[in-house]
Amino acid sequence: MAKIKNGFKGERFVSLPEQVLEEYAKEPLIGNLYLRMIGYFPRVKYHYVCKEEGCDYCMLIYCTDGKGWYEINGIRYLVQKDEYIFIPDHTPYAFGADNTDPWTIYWLHFRGKMSHCFLPTYPNPQAILPDDYSRLQDRMQLFEEMYKSFSMGYIREYMLYASMCLYHFLSSFICLEQYRAANSHNEKPLSFSAKVIHYMQENVQHNLTLTELAGVFKYSASHFSMLFLKETGIAPITYFLRLKIQKACQYIELTNLKLRDIATLLGFEDAAYFSRLFNKITGLSPSAYREKVLKK
């Protein structure tokens, strides 16, 4: 069986040379907690990493789709969608993607005098399940800010900002209840369609089917579709695809991501289909839309 560390279709990751990181580690505002490497791997079949001697950095892996596994202290754990793990430094470990349903992961390596403060007591995977105030997309937006800043880390201020974001990002995992409560100011009960739309927004990177959506809300596909259509005037999957393209427009306007990377981030395995759908909904191809934005 093939075993691959990196080099996957649609992957994104960035690192800085060790000598640069060593200099930053001397600065109090950076040296207490800072990134070594950060990345995103989508549906990475045959992904496998084994560190028999451990590493001199801690690691966070956040699985947003598919499945994987990891071994630490002689125990193997299953890692599923909407679960994360922290891997401590100087500890032997191995991890990899499931062979039939390979994971999609956001991951990062971090170091610093305070890095151990963010490690859990127990190594088993922890779940982050969507709810009305789950803020999954807020966390992804923070990841993108951190990624972009770290990619410009040769400039001190960008590295500093990446480190400050890292505190917030890690806290969104270990202080999950507080992270969600900080933005749960809507006191009115959400309508059925509002709950569905929120779930769609939080899972915009996934390829949800009508049956899957209906299952989340404990309805048959036909009844679910009827209820959503009655409240919104639009079919659920049509609405979901429009949300995906709306998110794609935000990525085009606010980031320098390549169009094929945007397609991958939003769960489109076929870039040509993404382009056709984008054109159908906006009246422009993704490249024409970017050109229009740049002219503005």
PDB file of C-alpha atoms in Angstrom:
ATOM      1  CA  MET A   1       0.000   0.000   0.000  1.00  0.00           C
ATOM      2  CA  ALA A   2       1.257   3.479  -0.877  1.00  0.00           C
ATOM      3  CA  LYS A   3       2.252   5.773   2.004  1.00  0.00           C
ATOM      4  CA  ILE A   4       2.598   9.476   1.217  1.00  0.00           C
ATOM      5  CA  LYS A   5       3.644  12.333   3.503  1.00  0.00           C
ATOM      6  CA  ASN A   6       2.723  15.223   1.165  1.00  0.00           C
ATOM      7  CA  GLY A   7       2.408  16.135  -2.506  1.00  0.00           C
ATOM      8  CA  PHE A   8      -1.375  15.786  -2.734  1.00  0.00           C
ATOM      9  CA  LYS A   9      -3.730  17.394  -5.227  1.00  0.00           C
ATOM     10  CA  GLY A  10      -5.153  20.595  -3.759  1.00  0.00           C
ATOM     11  CA  GLU A  11      -2.809  20.704  -0.764  1.00  0.00           C
ATOM     12  CA  ARG A  12      -1.643  24.017   0.697  1.00  0.00           C
ATOM     13  CA  PHE A  13       1.065  24.488   3.270  1.00  0.00           C
ATOM     14  CA  VAL A  14       3.748  26.995   4.191  1.00  0.00           C
ATOM     15  CA  SER A  15       6.798  26.956   6.467  1.00  0.00           C
ATOM     16  CA  LEU A  16       9.726  29.177   7.420  1.00  0.00           C
ATOM     17  CA  PRO A  17      13.429  28.192   7.684  1.00  0.00           C
ATOM     18  CA  GLU A  18      14.598  27.079  11.112  1.00  0.00           C
ATOM     19  CA  GLN A  19      17.138  29.910  11.412  1.00  0.00           C
ATOM     20  CA  VAL A  20      14.353  32.456  10.911  1.00  0.00           C
ATOM     21  CA  LEU A  21      12.196  30.752  13.530  1.00  0.00           C
ATOM     22  CA  GLU A  22      15.113  30.640  15.972  1.00  0.00           C
ATOM     23  CA  GLU A  23      15.432  34.421  15.759  1.00  0.00           C
ATOM     24  CA  TYR A  24      11.705  34.944  16.260  1.00  0.00           C
ATOM     25  CA  ALA A  25      11.752  32.594  19.270  1.00  0.00           C
ATOM     26  CA  LYS A  26      13.912  35.160  21.096  1.00  0.00           C
ATOM     27  CA  GLU A  27      11.161  37.787  20.921  1.00  0.00           C
ATOM     28  CA  PRO A  28       8.777  37.736  23.929  1.00  0.00           C
ATOM     29  CA  LEU A  29       5.592  38.439  21.939  1.00  0.00           C
ATOM     30  CA  ILE A  30       6.396  35.691  19.441  1.00  0.00           C
ATOM     31  CA  GLY A  31       8.539  33.225  21.371  1.00  0.00           C
ATOM     32  CA  ASN A  32       5.817  32.279  23.845  1.00  0.00           C
ATOM     33  CA  LEU A  33       3.677  30.727  21.090  1.00  0.00           C
ATOM     34  CA  TYR A  34       4.383  30.623  17.368  1.00  0.00           C
ATOM     35  CA  LEU A  35       3.827  28.602  14.199  1.00  0.00           C
ATOM     36  CA  ARG A  36       6.419  26.338  12.624  1.00  0.00           C
ATOM     37  CA  MET A  37       4.265  25.150   9.712  1.00  0.00           C
ATOM     38  CA  ILE A  38       0.599  25.340   8.701  1.00  0.00           C
ATOM     39  CA  GLY A  39      -1.432  23.632   6.001  1.00  0.00           C
ATOM     40  CA  TYR A  40      -4.571  22.124   4.512  1.00  0.00           C
ATOM     41  CA  PHE A  41      -4.835  18.654   2.920  1.00  0.00           C
ATOM     42  CA  PRO A  42      -8.100  17.753   1.085  1.00  0.00           C
ATOM     43  CA  ARG A  43      -9.183  14.078   0.746  1.00  0.00           C
ATOM     44  CA  VAL A  44      -5.576  12.893   1.003  1.00  0.00           C
ATOM     45  CA  LYS A  45      -5.615   9.186   0.188  1.00  0.00           C
ATOM     46  CA  TYR A  46      -2.570   7.222   1.408  1.00  0.00           C
ATOM     47  CA  HIS A  47      -1.522  10.069   3.715  1.00  0.00           C
ATOM     48  CA  TYR A  48       0.868   8.659   6.328  1.00  0.00           C
ATOM     49  CA  VAL A  49       3.389  10.129   8.780  1.00  0.00           C
ATOM     50  CA  CYS A  50       5.468   8.251  11.357  1.00  0.00           C
ATOM     51  CA  LYS A  51       7.844   9.917  13.843  1.00  0.00           C
ATOM     52  CA  GLU A  52       9.490   7.185  15.914  1.00  0.00           C
ATOM     53  CA  GLU A  53      11.506   9.710  17.912  1.00  0.00           C
ATOM     54  CA  GLY A  54       8.818  12.365  18.093  1.00  0.00           C
ATOM     55  CA  CYS A  55       9.413  15.997  17.095  1.00  0.00           C
ATOM     56  CA  ASP A  56      10.482  19.242  18.727  1.00  0.00           C
ATOM     57  CA  TYR A  57       7.083  20.843  18.075  1.00  0.00           C
ATOM     58  CA  CYS A  58       3.450  20.245  19.022  1.00  0.00           C
ATOM     59  CA  MET A  59       0.809  19.577  16.390  1.00  0.00           C
ATOM     60  CA  LEU A  60      -2.913  20.152  15.894  1.00  0.00           C
ATOM     61  CA  ILE A  61      -4.893  18.152  13.328  1.00  0.00           C
ATOM     62  CA  TYR A  62      -8.519  19.161  12.680  1.00  0.00           C
ATOM     63  CA  CYS A  63     -10.481  16.695  10.532  1.00  0.00           C
ATOM     64  CA  THR A  64     -13.371  18.334   8.659  1.00  0.00           C
ATOM     65  CA  ASP A  65     -14.275  15.424   6.375  1.00  0.00           C
ATOM     66  CA  GLY A  66     -13.555  11.722   5.949  1.00  0.00           C
ATOM     67  CA  LYS A  67     -11.662   9.645   8.503  1.00  0.00           C
ATOM     68  CA  GLY A  68      -8.154   8.919   9.694  1.00  0.00           C
ATOM     69  CA  TRP A  69      -6.268   7.459  12.648  1.00  0.00           C
ATOM     70  CA  TYR A  70      -3.334   8.119  14.878  1.00  0.00           C
ATOM     71  CA  GLU A  71      -1.165   6.132  17.287  1.00  0.00           C
ATOM     72  CA  ILE A  72       0.442   7.468  20.447  1.00  0.00           C
ATOM     73  CA  ASN A  73       1.682   5.724  23.603  1.00  0.00           C
ATOM     74  CA  GLY A  74       0.935   2.365  21.997  1.00  0.00           C
ATOM     75  CA  ILE A  75      -2.774   3.111  21.452  1.00  0.00           C
ATOM     76  CA  ARG A  76      -4.475   3.662  18.087  1.00  0.00           C
ATOM     77  CA  TYR A  77      -7.386   6.119  17.860  1.00  0.00           C
ATOM     78  CA  LEU A  78      -9.920   6.644  15.078  1.00  0.00           C
ATOM     79  CA  VAL A  79     -10.258  10.277  13.980  1.00  0.00           C
ATOM     80  CA  GLN A  80     -13.533  11.180  12.285  1.00  0.00           C
ATOM     81  CA  LYS A  81     -15.159  14.211  10.669  1.00  0.00           C
ATOM     82  CA  ASP A  82     -15.531  17.169  13.060  1.00  0.00           C
ATOM     83  CA  GLU A  83     -12.866  15.853  15.444  1.00  0.00           C
ATOM     84  CA  TYR A  84      -9.414  17.152  16.330  1.00  0.00           C
ATOM     85  CA  ILE A  85      -6.281  15.918  18.045  1.00  0.00           C
ATOM     86  CA  PHE A  86      -3.298  17.578  19.697  1.00  0.00           C
ATOM     87  CA  ILE A  87       0.016  15.742  19.436  1.00  0.00           C
ATOM     88  CA  PRO A  88       2.656  16.708  22.035  1.00  0.00           C
ATOM     89  CA  ASP A  89       6.314  17.283  21.264  1.00  0.00           C
ATOM     90  CA  HIS A  90       9.050  14.722  21.967  1.00  0.00           C
ATOM     91  CA  THR A  91       6.557  11.862  21.839  1.00  0.00           C
ATOM     92  CA  PRO A  92       6.646   9.053  19.229  1.00  0.00           C
ATOM     93  CA  TYR A  93       3.535   8.983  17.050  1.00  0.00           C
ATOM     94  CA  ALA A  94       2.091   7.959  13.702  1.00  0.00           C
ATOM     95  CA  PHE A  95      -1.037   9.003  11.830  1.00  0.00           C
ATOM     96  CA  GLY A  96      -2.672   8.507   8.470  1.00  0.00           C
ATOM     97  CA  ALA A  97      -5.813   8.732   6.367  1.00  0.00           C
ATOM     98  CA  ASP A  98      -8.466   6.035   6.120  1.00  0.00           C
ATOM     99  CA  ASN A  99      -8.019   3.945   2.963  1.00  0.00           C
ATOM    100  CA  THR A 100     -11.637   4.105   1.791  1.00  0.00           C
ATOM    101  CA  ASP A 101     -12.752   7.499   3.167  1.00  0.00           C
ATOM    102  CA  PRO A 102      -9.555   9.609   3.425  1.00  0.00           C
ATOM    103  CA  TRP A 103      -9.634  12.628   5.651  1.00  0.00           C
ATOM    104  CA  THR A 104      -9.569  16.329   4.881  1.00  0.00           C
ATOM    105  CA  ILE A 105      -7.500  18.114   7.524  1.00  0.00           C
ATOM    106  CA  TYR A 106      -6.416  21.539   8.625  1.00  0.00           C
ATOM    107  CA  TRP A 107      -3.170  21.194  10.552  1.00  0.00           C
ATOM    108  CA  LEU A 108      -0.372  23.179  12.122  1.00  0.00           C
ATOM    109  CA  HIS A 109       2.877  22.767  14.035  1.00  0.00           C
ATOM    110  CA  PHE A 110       3.478  25.118  16.945  1.00  0.00           C
ATOM    111  CA  ARG A 111       6.218  25.849  19.461  1.00  0.00           C
ATOM    112  CA  GLY A 112       6.950  28.299  22.239  1.00  0.00           C
ATOM    113  CA  LYS A 113       7.375  28.616  25.984  1.00  0.00           C
ATOM    114  CA  MET A 114       3.579  28.382  26.435  1.00  0.00           C
ATOM    115  CA  SER A 115       2.891  25.650  23.866  1.00  0.00           C
ATOM    116  CA  HIS A 116       2.330  22.963  26.514  1.00  0.00           C
ATOM    117  CA  CYS A 117      -0.438  25.037  28.079  1.00  0.00           C
ATOM    118  CA  PHE A 118      -2.620  24.193  25.070  1.00  0.00           C
ATOM    119  CA  LEU A 119      -2.132  20.421  25.211  1.00  0.00           C
ATOM    120  CA  PRO A 120      -4.993  18.314  26.629  1.00  0.00           C
ATOM    121  CA  THR A 121      -4.575  15.918  29.544  1.00  0.00           C
ATOM    122  CA  TYR A 122      -5.758  12.949  27.469  1.00  0.00           C
ATOM    123  CA  PRO A 123      -4.788  12.131  23.862  1.00  0.00           C
ATOM    124  CA  ASN A 124      -8.148  10.857  22.566  1.00  0.00           C
ATOM    125  CA  PRO A 125      -9.809  12.817  19.721  1.00  0.00           C
ATOM    126  CA  GLN A 126     -12.260  15.567  20.696  1.00  0.00           C
ATOM    127  CA  ALA A 127     -15.439  16.403  18.772  1.00  0.00           C
ATOM    128  CA  ILE A 128     -16.607  19.795  17.503  1.00  0.00           C
ATOM    129  CA  LEU A 129     -20.158  19.131  16.364  1.00  0.00           C
ATOM    130  CA  PRO A 130     -22.128  21.820  14.509  1.00  0.00           C
ATOM    131  CA  ASP A 131     -24.937  23.549  16.383  1.00  0.00           C
ATOM    132  CA  ASP A 132     -26.808  26.852  16.184  1.00  0.00           C
ATOM    133  CA  TYR A 133     -23.759  28.796  17.435  1.00  0.00           C
ATOM    134  CA  SER A 134     -20.894  26.533  16.420  1.00  0.00           C
ATOM    135  CA  ARG A 135     -18.897  29.278  14.605  1.00  0.00           C
ATOM    136  CA  LEU A 136     -17.118  26.748  12.368  1.00  0.00           C
ATOM    137  CA  GLN A 137     -16.686  29.270   9.575  1.00  0.00           C
ATOM    138  CA  ASP A 138     -15.363  31.886  12.004  1.00  0.00           C
ATOM    139  CA  ARG A 139     -12.645  29.391  12.902  1.00  0.00           C
ATOM    140  CA  MET A 140     -11.876  28.740   9.229  1.00  0.00           C
ATOM    141  CA  GLN A 141     -11.647  32.477   8.560  1.00  0.00           C
ATOM    142  CA  LEU A 142      -9.185  32.796  11.436  1.00  0.00           C
ATOM    143  CA  PHE A 143      -7.176  29.917   9.964  1.00  0.00           C
ATOM    144  CA  GLU A 144      -6.963  31.750   6.632  1.00  0.00           C
ATOM    145  CA  GLU A 145      -5.814  34.963   8.317  1.00  0.00           C
ATOM    146  CA  MET A 146      -3.167  33.036  10.209  1.00  0.00           C
ATOM    147  CA  TYR A 147      -2.089  31.169   7.064  1.00  0.00           C
ATOM    148  CA  LYS A 148      -1.760  34.342   5.019  1.00  0.00           C
ATOM    149  CA  SER A 149       0.126  36.212   7.741  1.00  0.00           C
ATOM    150  CA  PHE A 150       2.518  33.321   8.360  1.00  0.00           C
ATOM    151  CA  SER A 151       3.182  33.024   4.623  1.00  0.00           C
ATOM    152  CA  MET A 152       4.539  36.597   4.855  1.00  0.00           C
ATOM    153  CA  GLY A 153       6.448  35.774   8.032  1.00  0.00           C
ATOM    154  CA  TYR A 154       9.791  37.123   6.839  1.00  0.00           C
ATOM    155  CA  ILE A 155       8.309  40.473   7.869  1.00  0.00           C
ATOM    156  CA  ARG A 156       8.253  40.628  11.666  1.00  0.00           C
ATOM    157  CA  GLU A 157       4.831  42.268  12.004  1.00  0.00           C
ATOM    158  CA  TYR A 158       3.161  39.525   9.961  1.00  0.00           C
ATOM    159  CA  MET A 159       4.810  36.845  12.083  1.00  0.00           C
ATOM    160  CA  LEU A 160       3.681  38.678  15.196  1.00  0.00           C
ATOM    161  CA  TYR A 161       0.086  38.814  13.950  1.00  0.00           C
ATOM    162  CA  ALA A 162       0.181  35.104  13.064  1.00  0.00           C
ATOM    163  CA  SER A 163       1.280  34.345  16.625  1.00  0.00           C
ATOM    164  CA  MET A 164      -1.500  36.473  18.095  1.00  0.00           C
ATOM    165  CA  CYS A 165      -4.026  34.667  15.866  1.00  0.00           C
ATOM    166  CA  LEU A 166      -2.624  31.344  17.045  1.00  0.00           C
ATOM    167  CA  TYR A 167      -3.694  32.068  20.633  1.00  0.00           C
ATOM    168  CA  HIS A 168      -7.256  32.712  19.442  1.00  0.00           C
ATOM    169  CA  PHE A 169      -7.289  29.715  17.097  1.00  0.00           C
ATOM    170  CA  LEU A 170      -6.085  27.205  19.696  1.00  0.00           C
ATOM    171  CA  SER A 171      -8.431  28.711  22.285  1.00  0.00           C
ATOM    172  CA  SER A 172     -11.375  28.057  19.963  1.00  0.00           C
ATOM    173  CA  PHE A 173     -10.684  24.348  20.495  1.00  0.00           C
ATOM    174  CA  ILE A 174      -9.775  24.108  24.167  1.00  0.00           C
ATOM    175  CA  CYS A 175     -12.349  26.723  25.296  1.00  0.00           C
ATOM    176  CA  LEU A 176     -15.074  25.546  22.926  1.00  0.00           C
ATOM    177  CA  GLU A 177     -18.085  26.454  25.081  1.00  0.00           C
ATOM    178  CA  GLN A 178     -16.756  29.952  25.753  1.00  0.00           C
ATOM    179  CA  TYR A 179     -15.823  30.452  22.102  1.00  0.00           C
ATOM    180  CA  ARG A 180     -19.382  29.664  21.047  1.00  0.00           C
ATOM    181  CA  ALA A 181     -21.048  31.600  23.865  1.00  0.00           C
ATOM    182  CA  ALA A 182     -19.131  34.763  22.971  1.00  0.00           C
ATOM    183  CA  ASN A 183     -21.166  35.067  19.773  1.00  0.00           C
ATOM    184  CA  SER A 184     -24.510  33.561  20.834  1.00  0.00           C
ATOM    185  CA  HIS A 185     -26.319  36.880  21.236  1.00  0.00           C
ATOM    186  CA  ASN A 186     -29.408  35.860  19.258  1.00  0.00           C
ATOM    187  CA  GLU A 187     -32.018  35.193  21.951  1.00  0.00           C
ATOM    188  CA  LYS A 188     -34.916  34.364  19.609  1.00  0.00           C
ATOM    189  CA  PRO A 189     -35.377  30.705  18.622  1.00  0.00           C
ATOM    190  CA  LEU A 190     -34.242  30.173  15.054  1.00  0.00           C
ATOM    191  CA  SER A 191     -36.822  29.189  12.430  1.00  0.00           C
ATOM    192  CA  PHE A 192     -36.498  25.845  10.671  1.00  0.00           C
ATOM    193  CA  SER A 193     -35.022  27.373   7.506  1.00  0.00           C
ATOM    194  CA  ALA A 194     -32.659  29.578   9.546  1.00  0.00           C
ATOM    195  CA  LYS A 195     -31.301  26.510  11.338  1.00  0.00           C
ATOM    196  CA  VAL A 196     -30.841  24.709   8.014  1.00  0.00           C
ATOM    197  CA  ILE A 197     -29.131  27.710   6.422  1.00  0.00           C
ATOM    198  CA  HIS A 198     -26.824  28.055   9.420  1.00  0.00           C
ATOM    199  CA  TYR A 199     -25.901  24.382   9.090  1.00  0.00           C
ATOM    200  CA  MET A 200     -25.255  24.888   5.374  1.00  0.00           C
ATOM    201  CA  GLN A 201     -23.029  27.900   6.080  1.00  0.00           C
ATOM    202  CA  GLU A 202     -21.056  25.981   8.666  1.00  0.00           C
ATOM    203  CA  ASN A 203     -20.568  23.062   6.254  1.00  0.00           C
ATOM    204  CA  VAL A 204     -20.134  24.977   3.005  1.00  0.00           C
ATOM    205  CA  GLN A 205     -16.892  23.091   2.297  1.00  0.00           C
ATOM    206  CA  HIS A 206     -18.699  19.734   2.184  1.00  0.00           C
ATOM    207  CA  ASN A 207     -20.703  18.063  -0.586  1.00  0.00           C
ATOM    208  CA  LEU A 208     -23.961  17.617   1.302  1.00  0.00           C
ATOM    209  CA  THR A 209     -26.777  15.689  -0.358  1.00  0.00           C
ATOM    210  CA  LEU A 210     -30.477  16.258   0.227  1.00  0.00           C
ATOM    211  CA  THR A 211     -30.680  12.948   2.099  1.00  0.00           C
ATOM    212  CA  GLU A 212     -27.765  13.917   4.372  1.00  0.00           C
ATOM    213  CA  LEU A 213     -29.275  17.320   5.129  1.00  0.00           C
ATOM    214  CA  ALA A 214     -32.670  15.825   5.874  1.00  0.00           C
ATOM    215  CA  GLY A 215     -31.062  13.230   8.141  1.00  0.00           C
ATOM    216  CA  VAL A 216     -29.376  15.901  10.251  1.00  0.00           C
ATOM    217  CA  PHE A 217     -32.794  17.420  11.020  1.00  0.00           C
ATOM    218  CA  LYS A 218     -34.557  14.041  11.420  1.00  0.00           C
ATOM    219  CA  TYR A 219     -36.843  14.360   8.368  1.00  0.00           C
ATOM    220  CA  SER A 220     -37.396  12.359   5.224  1.00  0.00           C
ATOM    221  CA  ALA A 221     -35.841  14.003   2.155  1.00  0.00           C
ATOM    222  CA  SER A 222     -39.246  14.880   0.654  1.00  0.00           C
ATOM    223  CA  HIS A 223     -40.681  16.393   3.849  1.00  0.00           C
ATOM    224  CA  PHE A 224     -37.466  18.303   4.553  1.00  0.00           C
ATOM    225  CA  SER A 225     -37.454  19.721   1.029  1.00  0.00           C
ATOM    226  CA  MET A 226     -41.122  20.724   1.291  1.00  0.00           C
ATOM    227  CA  LEU A 227     -40.591  22.548   4.614  1.00  0.00           C
ATOM    228  CA  PHE A 228     -37.523  24.427   3.365  1.00  0.00           C
ATOM    229  CA  LEU A 229     -39.189  25.345   0.077  1.00  0.00           C
ATOM    230  CA  LYS A 230     -42.268  26.610   1.924  1.00  0.00           C
ATOM    231  CA  GLU A 231     -40.215  28.999   4.101  1.00  0.00           C
ATOM    232  CA  THR A 232     -37.679  30.182   1.523  1.00  0.00           C
ATOM    233  CA  GLY A 233     -39.202  29.635  -1.913  1.00  0.00           C
ATOM    234  CA  ILE A 234     -36.117  27.776  -3.074  1.00  0.00           C
ATOM    235  CA  ALA A 235     -35.028  24.128  -3.057  1.00  0.00           C
ATOM    236  CA  PRO A 236     -32.454  23.190  -0.362  1.00  0.00           C
ATOM    237  CA  ILE A 237     -29.650  22.010  -2.657  1.00  0.00           C
ATOM    238  CA  THR A 238     -30.131  24.985  -4.987  1.00  0.00           C
ATOM    239  CA  TYR A 239     -29.756  27.253  -1.960  1.00  0.00           C
ATOM    240  CA  PHE A 240     -26.687  25.326  -0.771  1.00  0.00           C
ATOM    241  CA  LEU A 241     -24.960  25.650  -4.159  1.00  0.00           C
ATOM    242  CA  ARG A 242     -25.661  29.383  -4.180  1.00  0.00           C
ATOM    243  CA  LEU A 243     -24.083  29.644  -0.734  1.00  0.00           C
ATOM    244  CA  LYS A 244     -20.997  27.886  -2.076  1.00  0.00           C
ATOM    245  CA  ILE A 245     -20.695  30.367  -4.934  1.00  0.00           C
ATOM    246  CA  GLN A 246     -21.313  33.271  -2.549  1.00  0.00           C
ATOM    247  CA  LYS A 247     -18.421  31.976  -0.430  1.00  0.00           C
ATOM    248  CA  ALA A 248     -16.299  31.588  -3.571  1.00  0.00           C
ATOM    249  CA  CYS A 249     -16.943  35.261  -4.389  1.00  0.00           C
ATOM    250  CA  GLN A 250     -15.740  36.204  -0.899  1.00  0.00           C
ATOM    251  CA  TYR A 251     -12.559  34.199  -1.366  1.00  0.00           C
ATOM    252  CA  ILE A 252     -11.955  35.846  -4.757  1.00  0.00           C
ATOM    253  CA  GLU A 253     -12.558  39.329  -3.372  1.00  0.00           C
ATOM    254  CA  LEU A 254     -10.696  38.995  -0.072  1.00  0.00           C
ATOM    255  CA  THR A 255      -7.841  36.564  -0.734  1.00  0.00           C
ATOM    256  CA  ASN A 256      -5.151  35.793  -3.296  1.00  0.00           C
ATOM    257  CA  LEU A 257      -6.046  32.100  -3.405  1.00  0.00           C
ATOM    258  CA  LYS A 258      -5.812  30.431  -6.784  1.00  0.00           C
ATOM    259  CA  LEU A 259      -9.181  29.628  -8.334  1.00  0.00           C
ATOM    260  CA  ARG A 260      -8.536  25.886  -8.269  1.00  0.00           C
ATOM    261  CA  ASP A 261      -7.685  26.139  -4.547  1.00  0.00           C
ATOM    262  CA  ILE A 262     -10.963  27.966  -3.918  1.00  0.00           C
ATOM    263  CA  ALA A 263     -12.822  25.205  -5.736  1.00  0.00           C
ATOM    264  CA  THR A 264     -11.091  22.587  -3.578  1.00  0.00           C
ATOM    265  CA  LEU A 265     -11.808  24.483  -0.345  1.00  0.00           C
ATOM    266  CA  LEU A 266     -15.508  24.488  -1.218  1.00  0.00           C
ATOM    267  CA  GLY A 267     -15.642  20.760  -1.907  1.00  0.00           C
ATOM    268  CA  PHE A 268     -15.593  20.850  -5.720  1.00  0.00           C
ATOM    269  CA  GLU A 269     -13.459  17.962  -6.940  1.00  0.00           C
ATOM    270  CA  ASP A 270     -14.050  19.015 -10.569  1.00  0.00           C
ATOM    271  CA  ALA A 271     -12.749  22.546 -11.221  1.00  0.00           C
ATOM    272  CA  ALA A 272     -14.586  22.656 -14.554  1.00  0.00           C
ATOM    273  CA  TYR A 273     -17.921  21.990 -12.830  1.00  0.00           C
ATOM    274  CA  PHE A 274     -17.137  24.720 -10.295  1.00  0.00           C
ATOM    275  CA  SER A 275     -16.470  27.153 -13.153  1.00  0.00           C
ATOM    276  CA  ARG A 276     -19.713  26.233 -14.949  1.00  0.00           C
ATOM    277  CA  LEU A 277     -21.776  26.586 -11.777  1.00  0.00           C
ATOM    278  CA  PHE A 278     -20.115  29.904 -10.917  1.00  0.00           C
ATOM    279  CA  ASN A 279     -20.902  31.204 -14.412  1.00  0.00           C
ATOM    280  CA  LYS A 280     -24.495  29.996 -14.209  1.00  0.00           C
ATOM    281  CA  ILE A 281     -25.146  31.745 -10.885  1.00  0.00           C
ATOM    282  CA  THR A 282     -23.139  34.970 -11.302  1.00  0.00           C
ATOM    283  CA  GLY A 283     -23.126  35.383 -15.073  1.00  0.00           C
ATOM    284  CA  LEU A 284     -19.308  35.453 -15.079  1.00  0.00           C
ATOM    285  CA  SER A 285     -16.570  32.871 -15.014  1.00  0.00           C
ATOM    286  CA  PRO A 286     -14.419  32.856 -11.847  1.00  0.00           C
ATOM    287  CA  SER A 287     -11.492  34.390 -13.726  1.00  0.00           C
ATOM    288  CA  ALA A 288     -13.710  37.115 -15.221  1.00  0.00           C
ATOM    289  CA  TYR A 289     -15.137  37.820 -11.768  1.00  0.00           C
ATOM    290  CA  ARG A 290     -11.617  38.207 -10.339  1.00  0.00           C
ATOM    291  CA  GLU A 291     -10.665  40.513 -13.196  1.00  0.00           C
ATOM    292  CA  LYS A 292     -13.743  42.629 -12.505  1.00  0.00           C
ATOM    293  CA  VAL A 293     -12.858  42.819  -8.797  1.00  0.00           C
ATOM    294  CA  LEU A 294      -9.298  43.865  -9.597  1.00  0.00           C
ATOM    295  CA  LYS A 295     -10.500  46.642 -11.865  1.00  0.00           C
ATOM    296  CA  LYS A 296     -12.606  48.032  -9.023  1.00  0.00           C
TER     297      LYS A 296
END
